[in-house]
Tab-separated table of C-alpha atoms in Angstrom:
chain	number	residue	atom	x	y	z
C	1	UNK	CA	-25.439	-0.045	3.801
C	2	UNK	CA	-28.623	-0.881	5.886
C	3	UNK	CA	-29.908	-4.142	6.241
C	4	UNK	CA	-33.792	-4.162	6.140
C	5	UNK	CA	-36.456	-6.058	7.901
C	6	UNK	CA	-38.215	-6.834	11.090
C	7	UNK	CA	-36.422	-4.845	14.053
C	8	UNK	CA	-36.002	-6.825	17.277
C	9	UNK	CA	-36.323	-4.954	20.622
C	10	UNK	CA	-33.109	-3.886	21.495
C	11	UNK	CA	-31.989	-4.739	17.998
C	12	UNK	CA	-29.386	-2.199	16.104
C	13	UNK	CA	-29.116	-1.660	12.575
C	14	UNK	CA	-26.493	-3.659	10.723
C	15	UNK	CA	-24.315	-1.295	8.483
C	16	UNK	CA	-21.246	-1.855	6.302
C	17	UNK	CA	-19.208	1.304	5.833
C	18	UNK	CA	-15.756	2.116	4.267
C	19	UNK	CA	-13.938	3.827	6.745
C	20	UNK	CA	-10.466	3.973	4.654
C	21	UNK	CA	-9.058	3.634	1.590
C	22	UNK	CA	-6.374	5.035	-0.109
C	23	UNK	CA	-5.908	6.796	-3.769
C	24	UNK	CA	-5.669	3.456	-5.643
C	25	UNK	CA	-5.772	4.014	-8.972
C	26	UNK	CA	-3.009	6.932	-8.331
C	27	UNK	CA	-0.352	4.759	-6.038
C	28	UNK	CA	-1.174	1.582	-7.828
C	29	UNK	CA	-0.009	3.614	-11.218
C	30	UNK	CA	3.191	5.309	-10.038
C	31	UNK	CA	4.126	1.601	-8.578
C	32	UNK	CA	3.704	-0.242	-11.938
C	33	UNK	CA	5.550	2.693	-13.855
C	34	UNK	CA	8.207	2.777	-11.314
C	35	UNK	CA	9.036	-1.485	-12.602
C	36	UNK	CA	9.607	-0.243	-16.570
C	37	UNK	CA	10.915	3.076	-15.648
C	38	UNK	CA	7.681	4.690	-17.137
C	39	UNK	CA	8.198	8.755	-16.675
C	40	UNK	CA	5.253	9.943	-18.962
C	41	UNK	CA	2.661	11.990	-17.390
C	42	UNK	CA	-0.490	10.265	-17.885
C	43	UNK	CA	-4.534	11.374	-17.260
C	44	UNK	CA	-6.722	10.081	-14.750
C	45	UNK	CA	-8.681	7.505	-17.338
C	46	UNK	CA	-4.872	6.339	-18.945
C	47	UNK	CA	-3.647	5.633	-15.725
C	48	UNK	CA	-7.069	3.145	-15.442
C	49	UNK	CA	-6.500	1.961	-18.386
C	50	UNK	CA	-2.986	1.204	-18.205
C	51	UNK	CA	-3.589	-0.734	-14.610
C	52	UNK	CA	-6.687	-2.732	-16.383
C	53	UNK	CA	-3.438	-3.884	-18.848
C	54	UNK	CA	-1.226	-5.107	-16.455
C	55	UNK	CA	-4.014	-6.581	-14.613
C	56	UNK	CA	-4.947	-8.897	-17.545
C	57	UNK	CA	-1.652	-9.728	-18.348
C	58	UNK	CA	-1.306	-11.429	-14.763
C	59	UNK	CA	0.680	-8.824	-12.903
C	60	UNK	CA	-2.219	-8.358	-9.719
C	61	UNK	CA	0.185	-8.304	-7.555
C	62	UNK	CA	0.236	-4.242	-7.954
C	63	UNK	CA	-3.041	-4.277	-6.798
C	64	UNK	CA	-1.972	-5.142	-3.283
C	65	UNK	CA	-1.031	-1.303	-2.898
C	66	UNK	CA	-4.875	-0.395	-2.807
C	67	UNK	CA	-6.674	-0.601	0.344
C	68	UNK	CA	-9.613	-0.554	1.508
C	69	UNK	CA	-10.995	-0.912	5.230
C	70	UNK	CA	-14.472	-1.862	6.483
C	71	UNK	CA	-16.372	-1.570	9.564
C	72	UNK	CA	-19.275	-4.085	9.730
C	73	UNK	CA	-21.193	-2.664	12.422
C	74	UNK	CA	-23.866	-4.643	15.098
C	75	UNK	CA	-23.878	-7.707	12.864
C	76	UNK	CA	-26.612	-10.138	14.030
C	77	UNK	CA	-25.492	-13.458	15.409
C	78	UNK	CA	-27.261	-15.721	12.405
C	79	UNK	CA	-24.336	-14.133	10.154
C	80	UNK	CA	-21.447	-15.399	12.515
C	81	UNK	CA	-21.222	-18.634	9.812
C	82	UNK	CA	-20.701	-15.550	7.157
C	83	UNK	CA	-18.321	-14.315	9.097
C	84	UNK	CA	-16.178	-17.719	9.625
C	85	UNK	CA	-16.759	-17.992	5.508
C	86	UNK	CA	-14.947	-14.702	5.093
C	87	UNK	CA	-12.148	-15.206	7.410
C	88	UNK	CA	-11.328	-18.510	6.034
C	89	UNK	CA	-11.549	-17.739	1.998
C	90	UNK	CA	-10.450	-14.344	2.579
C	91	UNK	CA	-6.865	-15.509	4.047
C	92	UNK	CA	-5.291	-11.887	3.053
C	93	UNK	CA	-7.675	-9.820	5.062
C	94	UNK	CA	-6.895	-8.402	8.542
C	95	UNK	CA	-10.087	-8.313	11.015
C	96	UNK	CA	-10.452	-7.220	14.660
C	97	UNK	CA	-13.243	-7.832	16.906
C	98	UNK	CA	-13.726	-3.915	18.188
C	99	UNK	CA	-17.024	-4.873	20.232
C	100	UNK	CA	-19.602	-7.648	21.187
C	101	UNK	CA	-22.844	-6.497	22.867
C	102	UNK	CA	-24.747	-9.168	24.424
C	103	UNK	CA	-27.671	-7.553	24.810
C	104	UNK	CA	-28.795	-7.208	21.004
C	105	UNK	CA	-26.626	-10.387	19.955
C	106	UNK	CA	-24.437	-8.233	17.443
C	107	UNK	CA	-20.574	-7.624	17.549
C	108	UNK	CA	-18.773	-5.183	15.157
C	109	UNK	CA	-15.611	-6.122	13.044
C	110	UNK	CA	-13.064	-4.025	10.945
C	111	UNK	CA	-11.790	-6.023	8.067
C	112	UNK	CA	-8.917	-4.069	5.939
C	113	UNK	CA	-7.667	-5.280	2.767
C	114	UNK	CA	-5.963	-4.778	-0.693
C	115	UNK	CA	-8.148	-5.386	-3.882
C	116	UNK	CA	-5.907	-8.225	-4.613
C	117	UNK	CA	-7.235	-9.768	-1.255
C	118	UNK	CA	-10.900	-9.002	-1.621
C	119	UNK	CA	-10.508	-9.996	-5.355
C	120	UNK	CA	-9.819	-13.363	-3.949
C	121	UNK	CA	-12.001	-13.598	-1.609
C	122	UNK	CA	-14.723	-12.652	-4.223
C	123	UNK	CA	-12.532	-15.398	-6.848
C	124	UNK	CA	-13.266	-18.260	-4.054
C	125	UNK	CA	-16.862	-17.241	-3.228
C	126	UNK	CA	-18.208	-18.003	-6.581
C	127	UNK	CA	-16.585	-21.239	-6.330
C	128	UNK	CA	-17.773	-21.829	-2.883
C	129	UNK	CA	-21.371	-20.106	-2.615
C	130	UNK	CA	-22.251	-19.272	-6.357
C	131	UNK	CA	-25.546	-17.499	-4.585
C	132	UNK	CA	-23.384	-15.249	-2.363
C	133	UNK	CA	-25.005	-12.013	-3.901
C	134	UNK	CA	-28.189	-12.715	-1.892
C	135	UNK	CA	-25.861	-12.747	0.934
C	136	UNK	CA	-26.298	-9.292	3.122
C	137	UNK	CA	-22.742	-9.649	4.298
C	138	UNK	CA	-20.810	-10.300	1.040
C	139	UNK	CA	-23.554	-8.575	-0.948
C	140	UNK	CA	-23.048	-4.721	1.123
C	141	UNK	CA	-19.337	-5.986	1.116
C	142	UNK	CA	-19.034	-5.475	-2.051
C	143	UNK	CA	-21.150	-2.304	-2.894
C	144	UNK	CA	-18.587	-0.286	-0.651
C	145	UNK	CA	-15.640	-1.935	-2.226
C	146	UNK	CA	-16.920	-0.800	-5.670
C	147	UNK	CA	-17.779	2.546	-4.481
C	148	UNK	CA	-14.226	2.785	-3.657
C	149	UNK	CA	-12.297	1.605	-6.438
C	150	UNK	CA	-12.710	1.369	-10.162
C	151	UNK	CA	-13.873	-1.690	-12.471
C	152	UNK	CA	-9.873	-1.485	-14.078
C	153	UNK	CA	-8.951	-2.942	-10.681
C	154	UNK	CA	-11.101	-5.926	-11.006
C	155	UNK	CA	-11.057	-6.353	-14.593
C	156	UNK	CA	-9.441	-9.907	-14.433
C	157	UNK	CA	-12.206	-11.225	-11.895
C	158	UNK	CA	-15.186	-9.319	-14.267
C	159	UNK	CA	-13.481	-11.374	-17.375
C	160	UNK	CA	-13.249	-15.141	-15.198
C	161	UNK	CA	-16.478	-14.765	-13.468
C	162	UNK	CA	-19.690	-14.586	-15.512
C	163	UNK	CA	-21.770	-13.837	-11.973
C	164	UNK	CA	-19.340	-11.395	-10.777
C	165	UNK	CA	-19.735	-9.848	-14.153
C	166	UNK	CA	-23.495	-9.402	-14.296
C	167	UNK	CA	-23.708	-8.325	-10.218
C	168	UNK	CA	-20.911	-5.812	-10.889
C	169	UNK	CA	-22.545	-4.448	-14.264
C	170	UNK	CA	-26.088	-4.183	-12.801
C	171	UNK	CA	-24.058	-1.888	-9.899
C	172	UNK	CA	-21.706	-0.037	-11.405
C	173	UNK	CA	-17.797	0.631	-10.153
C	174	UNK	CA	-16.998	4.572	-9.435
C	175	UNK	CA	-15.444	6.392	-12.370
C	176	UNK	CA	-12.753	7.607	-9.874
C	177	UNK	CA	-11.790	7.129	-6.053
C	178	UNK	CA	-12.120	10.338	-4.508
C	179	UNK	CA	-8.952	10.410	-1.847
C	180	UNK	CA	-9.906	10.726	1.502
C	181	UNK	CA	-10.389	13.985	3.006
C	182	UNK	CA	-11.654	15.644	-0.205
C	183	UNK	CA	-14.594	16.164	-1.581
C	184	UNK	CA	-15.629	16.736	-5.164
C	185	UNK	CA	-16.054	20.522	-4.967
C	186	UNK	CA	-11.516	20.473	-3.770
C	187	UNK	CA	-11.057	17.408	-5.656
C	188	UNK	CA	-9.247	18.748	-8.522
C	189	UNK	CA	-7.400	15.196	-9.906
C	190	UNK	CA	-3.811	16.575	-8.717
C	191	UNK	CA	-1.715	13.213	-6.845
C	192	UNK	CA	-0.204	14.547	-3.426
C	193	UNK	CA	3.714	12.991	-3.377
C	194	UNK	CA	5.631	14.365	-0.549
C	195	UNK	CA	9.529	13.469	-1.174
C	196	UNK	CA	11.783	14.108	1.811
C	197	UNK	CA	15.795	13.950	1.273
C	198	UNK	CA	18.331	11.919	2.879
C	199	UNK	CA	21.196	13.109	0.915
C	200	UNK	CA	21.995	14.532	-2.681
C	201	UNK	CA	20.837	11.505	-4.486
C	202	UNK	CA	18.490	9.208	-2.143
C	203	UNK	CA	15.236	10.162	-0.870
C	204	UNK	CA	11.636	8.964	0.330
C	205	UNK	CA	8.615	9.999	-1.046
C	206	UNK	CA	5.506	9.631	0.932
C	207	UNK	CA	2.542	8.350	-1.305
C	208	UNK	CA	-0.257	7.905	0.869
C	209	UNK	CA	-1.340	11.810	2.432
C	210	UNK	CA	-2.351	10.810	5.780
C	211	UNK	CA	-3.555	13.398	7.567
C	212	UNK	CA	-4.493	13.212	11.066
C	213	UNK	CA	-7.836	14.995	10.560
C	214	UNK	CA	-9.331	11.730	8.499
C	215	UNK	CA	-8.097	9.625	11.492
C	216	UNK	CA	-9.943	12.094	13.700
C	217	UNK	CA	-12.958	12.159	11.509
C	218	UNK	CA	-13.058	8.707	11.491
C	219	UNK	CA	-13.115	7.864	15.218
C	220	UNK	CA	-15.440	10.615	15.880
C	221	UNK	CA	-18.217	9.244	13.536
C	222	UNK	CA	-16.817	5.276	14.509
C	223	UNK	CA	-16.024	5.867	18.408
C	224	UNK	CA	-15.263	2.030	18.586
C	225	UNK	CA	-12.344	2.184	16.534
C	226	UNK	CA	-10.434	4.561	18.538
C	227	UNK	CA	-7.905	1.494	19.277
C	228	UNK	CA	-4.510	0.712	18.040
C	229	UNK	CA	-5.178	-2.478	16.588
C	230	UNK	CA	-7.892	-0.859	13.922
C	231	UNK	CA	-5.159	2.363	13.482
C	232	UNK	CA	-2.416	0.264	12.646
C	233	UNK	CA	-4.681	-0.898	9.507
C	234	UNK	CA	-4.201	1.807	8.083
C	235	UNK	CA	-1.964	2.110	5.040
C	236	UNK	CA	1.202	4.356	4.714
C	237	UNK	CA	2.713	3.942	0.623
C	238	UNK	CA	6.249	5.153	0.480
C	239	UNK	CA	8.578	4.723	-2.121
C	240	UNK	CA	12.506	4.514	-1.608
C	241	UNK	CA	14.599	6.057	-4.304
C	242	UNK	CA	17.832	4.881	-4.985
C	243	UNK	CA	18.044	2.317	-2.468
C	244	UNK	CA	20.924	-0.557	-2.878
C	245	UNK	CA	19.998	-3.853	-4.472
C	246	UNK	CA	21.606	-5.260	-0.750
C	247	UNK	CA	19.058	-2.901	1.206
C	248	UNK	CA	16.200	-3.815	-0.797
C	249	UNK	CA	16.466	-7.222	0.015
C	250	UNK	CA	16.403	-6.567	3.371
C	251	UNK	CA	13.140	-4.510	3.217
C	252	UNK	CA	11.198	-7.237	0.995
C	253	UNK	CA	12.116	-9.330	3.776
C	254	UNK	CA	9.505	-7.094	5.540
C	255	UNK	CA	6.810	-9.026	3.164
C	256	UNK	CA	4.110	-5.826	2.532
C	257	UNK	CA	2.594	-4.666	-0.618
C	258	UNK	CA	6.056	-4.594	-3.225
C	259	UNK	CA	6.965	-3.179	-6.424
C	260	UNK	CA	10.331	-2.286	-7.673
C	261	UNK	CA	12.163	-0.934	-10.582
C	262	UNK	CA	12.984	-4.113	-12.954
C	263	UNK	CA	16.623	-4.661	-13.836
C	264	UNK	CA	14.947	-7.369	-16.378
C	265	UNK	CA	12.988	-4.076	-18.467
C	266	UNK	CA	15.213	-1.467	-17.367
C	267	UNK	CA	18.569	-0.254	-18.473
C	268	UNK	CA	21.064	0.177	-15.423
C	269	UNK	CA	23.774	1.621	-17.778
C	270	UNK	CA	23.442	4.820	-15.420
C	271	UNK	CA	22.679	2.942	-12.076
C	272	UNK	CA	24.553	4.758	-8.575
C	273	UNK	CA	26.290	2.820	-6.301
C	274	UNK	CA	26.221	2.746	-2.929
C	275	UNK	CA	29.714	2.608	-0.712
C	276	UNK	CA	29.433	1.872	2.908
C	277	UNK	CA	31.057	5.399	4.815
C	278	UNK	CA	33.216	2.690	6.195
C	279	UNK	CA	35.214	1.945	3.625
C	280	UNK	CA	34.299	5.220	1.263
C	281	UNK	CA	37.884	6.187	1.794
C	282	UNK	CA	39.601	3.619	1.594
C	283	UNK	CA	41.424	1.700	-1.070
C	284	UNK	CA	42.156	-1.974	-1.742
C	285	UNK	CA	45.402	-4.389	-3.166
C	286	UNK	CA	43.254	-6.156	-5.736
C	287	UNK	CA	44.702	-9.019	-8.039
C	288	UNK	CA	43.424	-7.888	-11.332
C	289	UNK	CA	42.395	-11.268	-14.080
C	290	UNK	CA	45.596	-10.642	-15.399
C	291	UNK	CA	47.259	-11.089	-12.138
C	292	UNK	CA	48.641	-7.740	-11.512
C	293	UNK	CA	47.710	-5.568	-8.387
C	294	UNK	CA	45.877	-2.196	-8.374
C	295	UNK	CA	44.538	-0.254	-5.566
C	296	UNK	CA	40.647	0.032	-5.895
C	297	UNK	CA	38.051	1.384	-3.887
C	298	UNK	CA	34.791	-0.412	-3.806
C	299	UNK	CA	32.499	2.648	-5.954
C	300	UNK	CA	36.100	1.849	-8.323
C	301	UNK	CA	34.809	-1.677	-8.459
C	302	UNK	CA	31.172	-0.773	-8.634
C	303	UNK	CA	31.067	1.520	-11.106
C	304	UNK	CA	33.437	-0.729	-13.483
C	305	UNK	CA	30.755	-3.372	-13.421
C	306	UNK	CA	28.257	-0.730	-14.312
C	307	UNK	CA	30.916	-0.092	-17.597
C	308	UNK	CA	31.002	-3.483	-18.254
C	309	UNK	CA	27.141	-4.134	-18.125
C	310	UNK	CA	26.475	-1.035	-20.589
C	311	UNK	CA	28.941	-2.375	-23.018
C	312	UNK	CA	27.059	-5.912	-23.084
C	313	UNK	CA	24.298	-3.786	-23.524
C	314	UNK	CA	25.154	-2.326	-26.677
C	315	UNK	CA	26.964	-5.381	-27.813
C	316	UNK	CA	23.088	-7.198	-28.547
C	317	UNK	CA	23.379	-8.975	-24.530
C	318	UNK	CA	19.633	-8.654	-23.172
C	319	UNK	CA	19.433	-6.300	-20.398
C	320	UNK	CA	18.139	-9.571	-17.811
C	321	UNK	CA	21.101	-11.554	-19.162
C	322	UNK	CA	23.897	-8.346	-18.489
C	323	UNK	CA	22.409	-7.918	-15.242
C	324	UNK	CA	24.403	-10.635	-13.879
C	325	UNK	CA	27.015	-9.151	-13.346
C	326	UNK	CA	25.935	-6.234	-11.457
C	327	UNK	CA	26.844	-5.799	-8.066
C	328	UNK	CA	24.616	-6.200	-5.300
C	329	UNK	CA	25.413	-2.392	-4.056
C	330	UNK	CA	24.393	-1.165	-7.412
C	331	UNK	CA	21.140	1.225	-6.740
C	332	UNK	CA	17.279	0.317	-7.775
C	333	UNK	CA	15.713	3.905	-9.141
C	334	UNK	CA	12.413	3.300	-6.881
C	335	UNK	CA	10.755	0.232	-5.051
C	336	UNK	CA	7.516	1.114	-3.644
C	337	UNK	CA	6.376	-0.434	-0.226
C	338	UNK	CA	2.368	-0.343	0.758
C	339	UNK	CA	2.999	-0.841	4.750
C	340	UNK	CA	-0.045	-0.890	7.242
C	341	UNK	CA	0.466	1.296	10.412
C	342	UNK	CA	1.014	-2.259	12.245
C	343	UNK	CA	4.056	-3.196	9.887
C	344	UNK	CA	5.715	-0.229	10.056
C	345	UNK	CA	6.006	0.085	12.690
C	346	UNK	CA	7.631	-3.012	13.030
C	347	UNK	CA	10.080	-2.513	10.224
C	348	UNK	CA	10.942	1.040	12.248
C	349	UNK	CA	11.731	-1.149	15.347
C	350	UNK	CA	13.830	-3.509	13.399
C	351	UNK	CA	15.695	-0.724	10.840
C	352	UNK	CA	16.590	1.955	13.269
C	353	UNK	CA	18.068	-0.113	15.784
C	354	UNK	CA	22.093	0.442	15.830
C	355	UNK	CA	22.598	-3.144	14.981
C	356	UNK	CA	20.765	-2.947	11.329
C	357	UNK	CA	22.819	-2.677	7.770
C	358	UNK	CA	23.861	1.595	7.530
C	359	UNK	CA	22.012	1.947	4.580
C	360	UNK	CA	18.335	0.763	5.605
C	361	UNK	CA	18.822	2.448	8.964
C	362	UNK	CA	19.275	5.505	6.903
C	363	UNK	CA	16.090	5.249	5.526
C	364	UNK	CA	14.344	3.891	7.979
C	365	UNK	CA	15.722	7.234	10.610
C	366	UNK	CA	14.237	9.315	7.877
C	367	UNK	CA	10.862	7.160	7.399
C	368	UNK	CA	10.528	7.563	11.323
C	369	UNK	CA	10.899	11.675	11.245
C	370	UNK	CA	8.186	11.544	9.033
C	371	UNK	CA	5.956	9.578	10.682
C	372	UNK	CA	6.656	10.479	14.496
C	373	UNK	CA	3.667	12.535	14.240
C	374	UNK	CA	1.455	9.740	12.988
C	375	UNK	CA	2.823	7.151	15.468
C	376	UNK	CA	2.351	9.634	18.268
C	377	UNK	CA	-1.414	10.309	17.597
C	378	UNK	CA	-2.151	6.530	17.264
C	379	UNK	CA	-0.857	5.492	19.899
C	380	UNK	CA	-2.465	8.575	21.867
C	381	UNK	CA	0.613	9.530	23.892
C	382	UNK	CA	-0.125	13.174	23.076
C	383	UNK	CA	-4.371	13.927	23.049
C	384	UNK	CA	-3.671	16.755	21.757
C	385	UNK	CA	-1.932	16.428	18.624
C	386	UNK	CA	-5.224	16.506	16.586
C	387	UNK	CA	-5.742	19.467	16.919
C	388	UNK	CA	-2.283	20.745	16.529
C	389	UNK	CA	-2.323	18.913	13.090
C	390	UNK	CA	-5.931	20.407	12.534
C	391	UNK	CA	-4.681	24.213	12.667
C	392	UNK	CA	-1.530	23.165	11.009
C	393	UNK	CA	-3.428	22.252	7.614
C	394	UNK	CA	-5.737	24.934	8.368
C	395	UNK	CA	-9.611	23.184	9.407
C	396	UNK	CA	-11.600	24.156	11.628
C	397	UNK	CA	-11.321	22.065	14.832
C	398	UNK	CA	-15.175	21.414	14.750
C	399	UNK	CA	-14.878	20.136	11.559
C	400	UNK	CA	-16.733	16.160	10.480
């Protein structure tokens, strides 16, 4: 987005471009499923309208798995109170200076940001500035975020806010986000999941498809944001199957975009459990309630309370009541994390270190073979990985 009018000497043209987003409508869909243990194959328009459900029944917190990043380029100094309005409403969004140039007065931000947050930010501007529209910064703001996401996403804001409504209308949202690094002519609907095994029954699936040529593309046409801090933005979705109730505490503790199987909706009855390798083969005196002594192992113990629960099941006890007395070792199907690049790697440094819980550093050894190649290119310890990754998924190296 330009903005027009009188050019200065020396002046460069303000622009507001989306640099980044991911397929939204897609991971935002598989994350909500995963909570009621939804397995039906749905089209593009039911998975839209299924979100826009959840949505108005108050659940926006799946939202936080879409993101979108911006690059306001050579904005004018007469905007920097626009800028402080942002930052301050918009208390969700990540920004980063990448450059200030004296000589025309400008400097040039990346903001990133899940819908949820630029909902908000939206939410609190009609409350603050009820003329924001007429805004240029808020006002080519939001015609990239709606060219990259769908009206379903904002459907609780279009139903609150009456101006929001009739600027949104008068625009229009895309029908569908087009993934980056397609276009419409390869764009054939199909949603990339890459799942990668740790063992017979857990595994990570991958649900954002980075690939190192949009990175490339991206700093080629944006030189300036060939730095780490606007590269660790970007999002990386991955989804941990059959991950221990004790794990997945840990990793919410890592406080990203989360959504998780429900043991309140969903029936456990055939739940895993996990056992520790350090006491898999081993067996335990136990006093039993009527005081006699068995030898157990732990999965013994686990898998009893698994009995027990499916039993009060069928005996009328709701499943969020019979989930008591589940143990904390008994597995969650799926829980879906949105990371950035920055938080990863973070939870890597913390989850692969020889001190953290066996389990999590399980997944988090595996999480790190997959991304190695990702981390390396960021944080350009090998300058020539692009183009190893370029030939690997078959573009041409001169490729925008």
């Amino acid at each position: 987005m330009f903005l027009k009018g009188k050019k200065r000497r020396n002046s460069k043209p303000f622009t507001v471009s989306a640099v980044w987003w991911n397929d939204s409508v897609n991971i935002i869909d598989a994350a909500c499923s995963c909570c009621y243990h939804i397995t039906k194959q749905k089209s593009y328009e039911e998975k839209k309208e299924y979100i826009e459900k959840r949505v108005l029944a108050g659940h926006t917190s799946i939202l936080e798995h879409g993101i979108i990043i911006l690059f306001l380029r050579n904005v004018p100094s007469k905007y920097n109170d626009d800028l402080i309005t942002l930052l301050s409403l918009g208390r969700y969004i990540q920004a980063h200076v990448v450059s200030t140039d004296e000589e025309s007065n400008t400097k040039s931000i990346c903001i990133s940001g899940s819908i949820r947050a630029y909902s908000d930010l939206y939410r609190k501007l009609g409350v603050y500035n009820k003329d924001y529209y007429n805004n240029p910064v808020f006002r080519y703001i939001l015609f990239e975020l709606m060219a990259h996401s769908v009206k379903e996403e904002w459907v609780d804001l279009i139903k609150d806010d009456m101006i929001f409504s009739n600027i949104t209308s008068e625009i229009g949202f895309s029908t569908y986000v087009l993934p980056m690094g397609y276009d419409h002519d390869s764009f054939n609907e199909r949603y990339v999941v890459k799942e990668y095994n740790l063992n017979e029954d857990k595994s990570i699936k991958v649900h954002d498809e980075i690939q190192l040529i949009n990175i490339a593309r991206m700093t080629r046409k944006y030189p300036e944001l060939e730095k780490r801090e606007v590269l660790d933005m970007i999002p990386v979705t991955i989804e941990f199957k059959n991950m221990s109730r004790t794990a997945t505490h840990q990793l919410v503790r890592h406080r990203n975009a989360i959504t998780q199987e429900s043991q309140r909706y969903t029936n456990s009855s055939n739940a895993g459990f996990y056992v520790p390798s350090s006491v898999s083969d081993k067996t335990f005196n136990i006093e039993t309630m009527f005081g006699n002594f068995k030898d157990v192992s732990l999965s013994d113990i686990g898998y009893d309370m698994i009995k027990i629960y499916d039993q009060l099941i069928k005996a009328g006890v709701k499943k969020e009541d019979a989930r008591s007395i589940l143990c904390n070792n008994t597995e969650c199907g799926s829980l879906f994390m949105t990371f950035t690049c920055g938080s990863l790697r973070k939870f890597l440094e913390l989850r692969t270190d020889p001190h953290a819980q066996e389990e999590i550093r399980l997944y988090a050894n595996k999480v790190k073979e997959v991304t190695s190649l990702l981390f390396t290119y960021c944080d350009r310890k090998d300058i020539d990985i692009e183009k190893k990754e370029v030939r690997y998924h078959g573009y041409n190296d001169d490729d925008e």
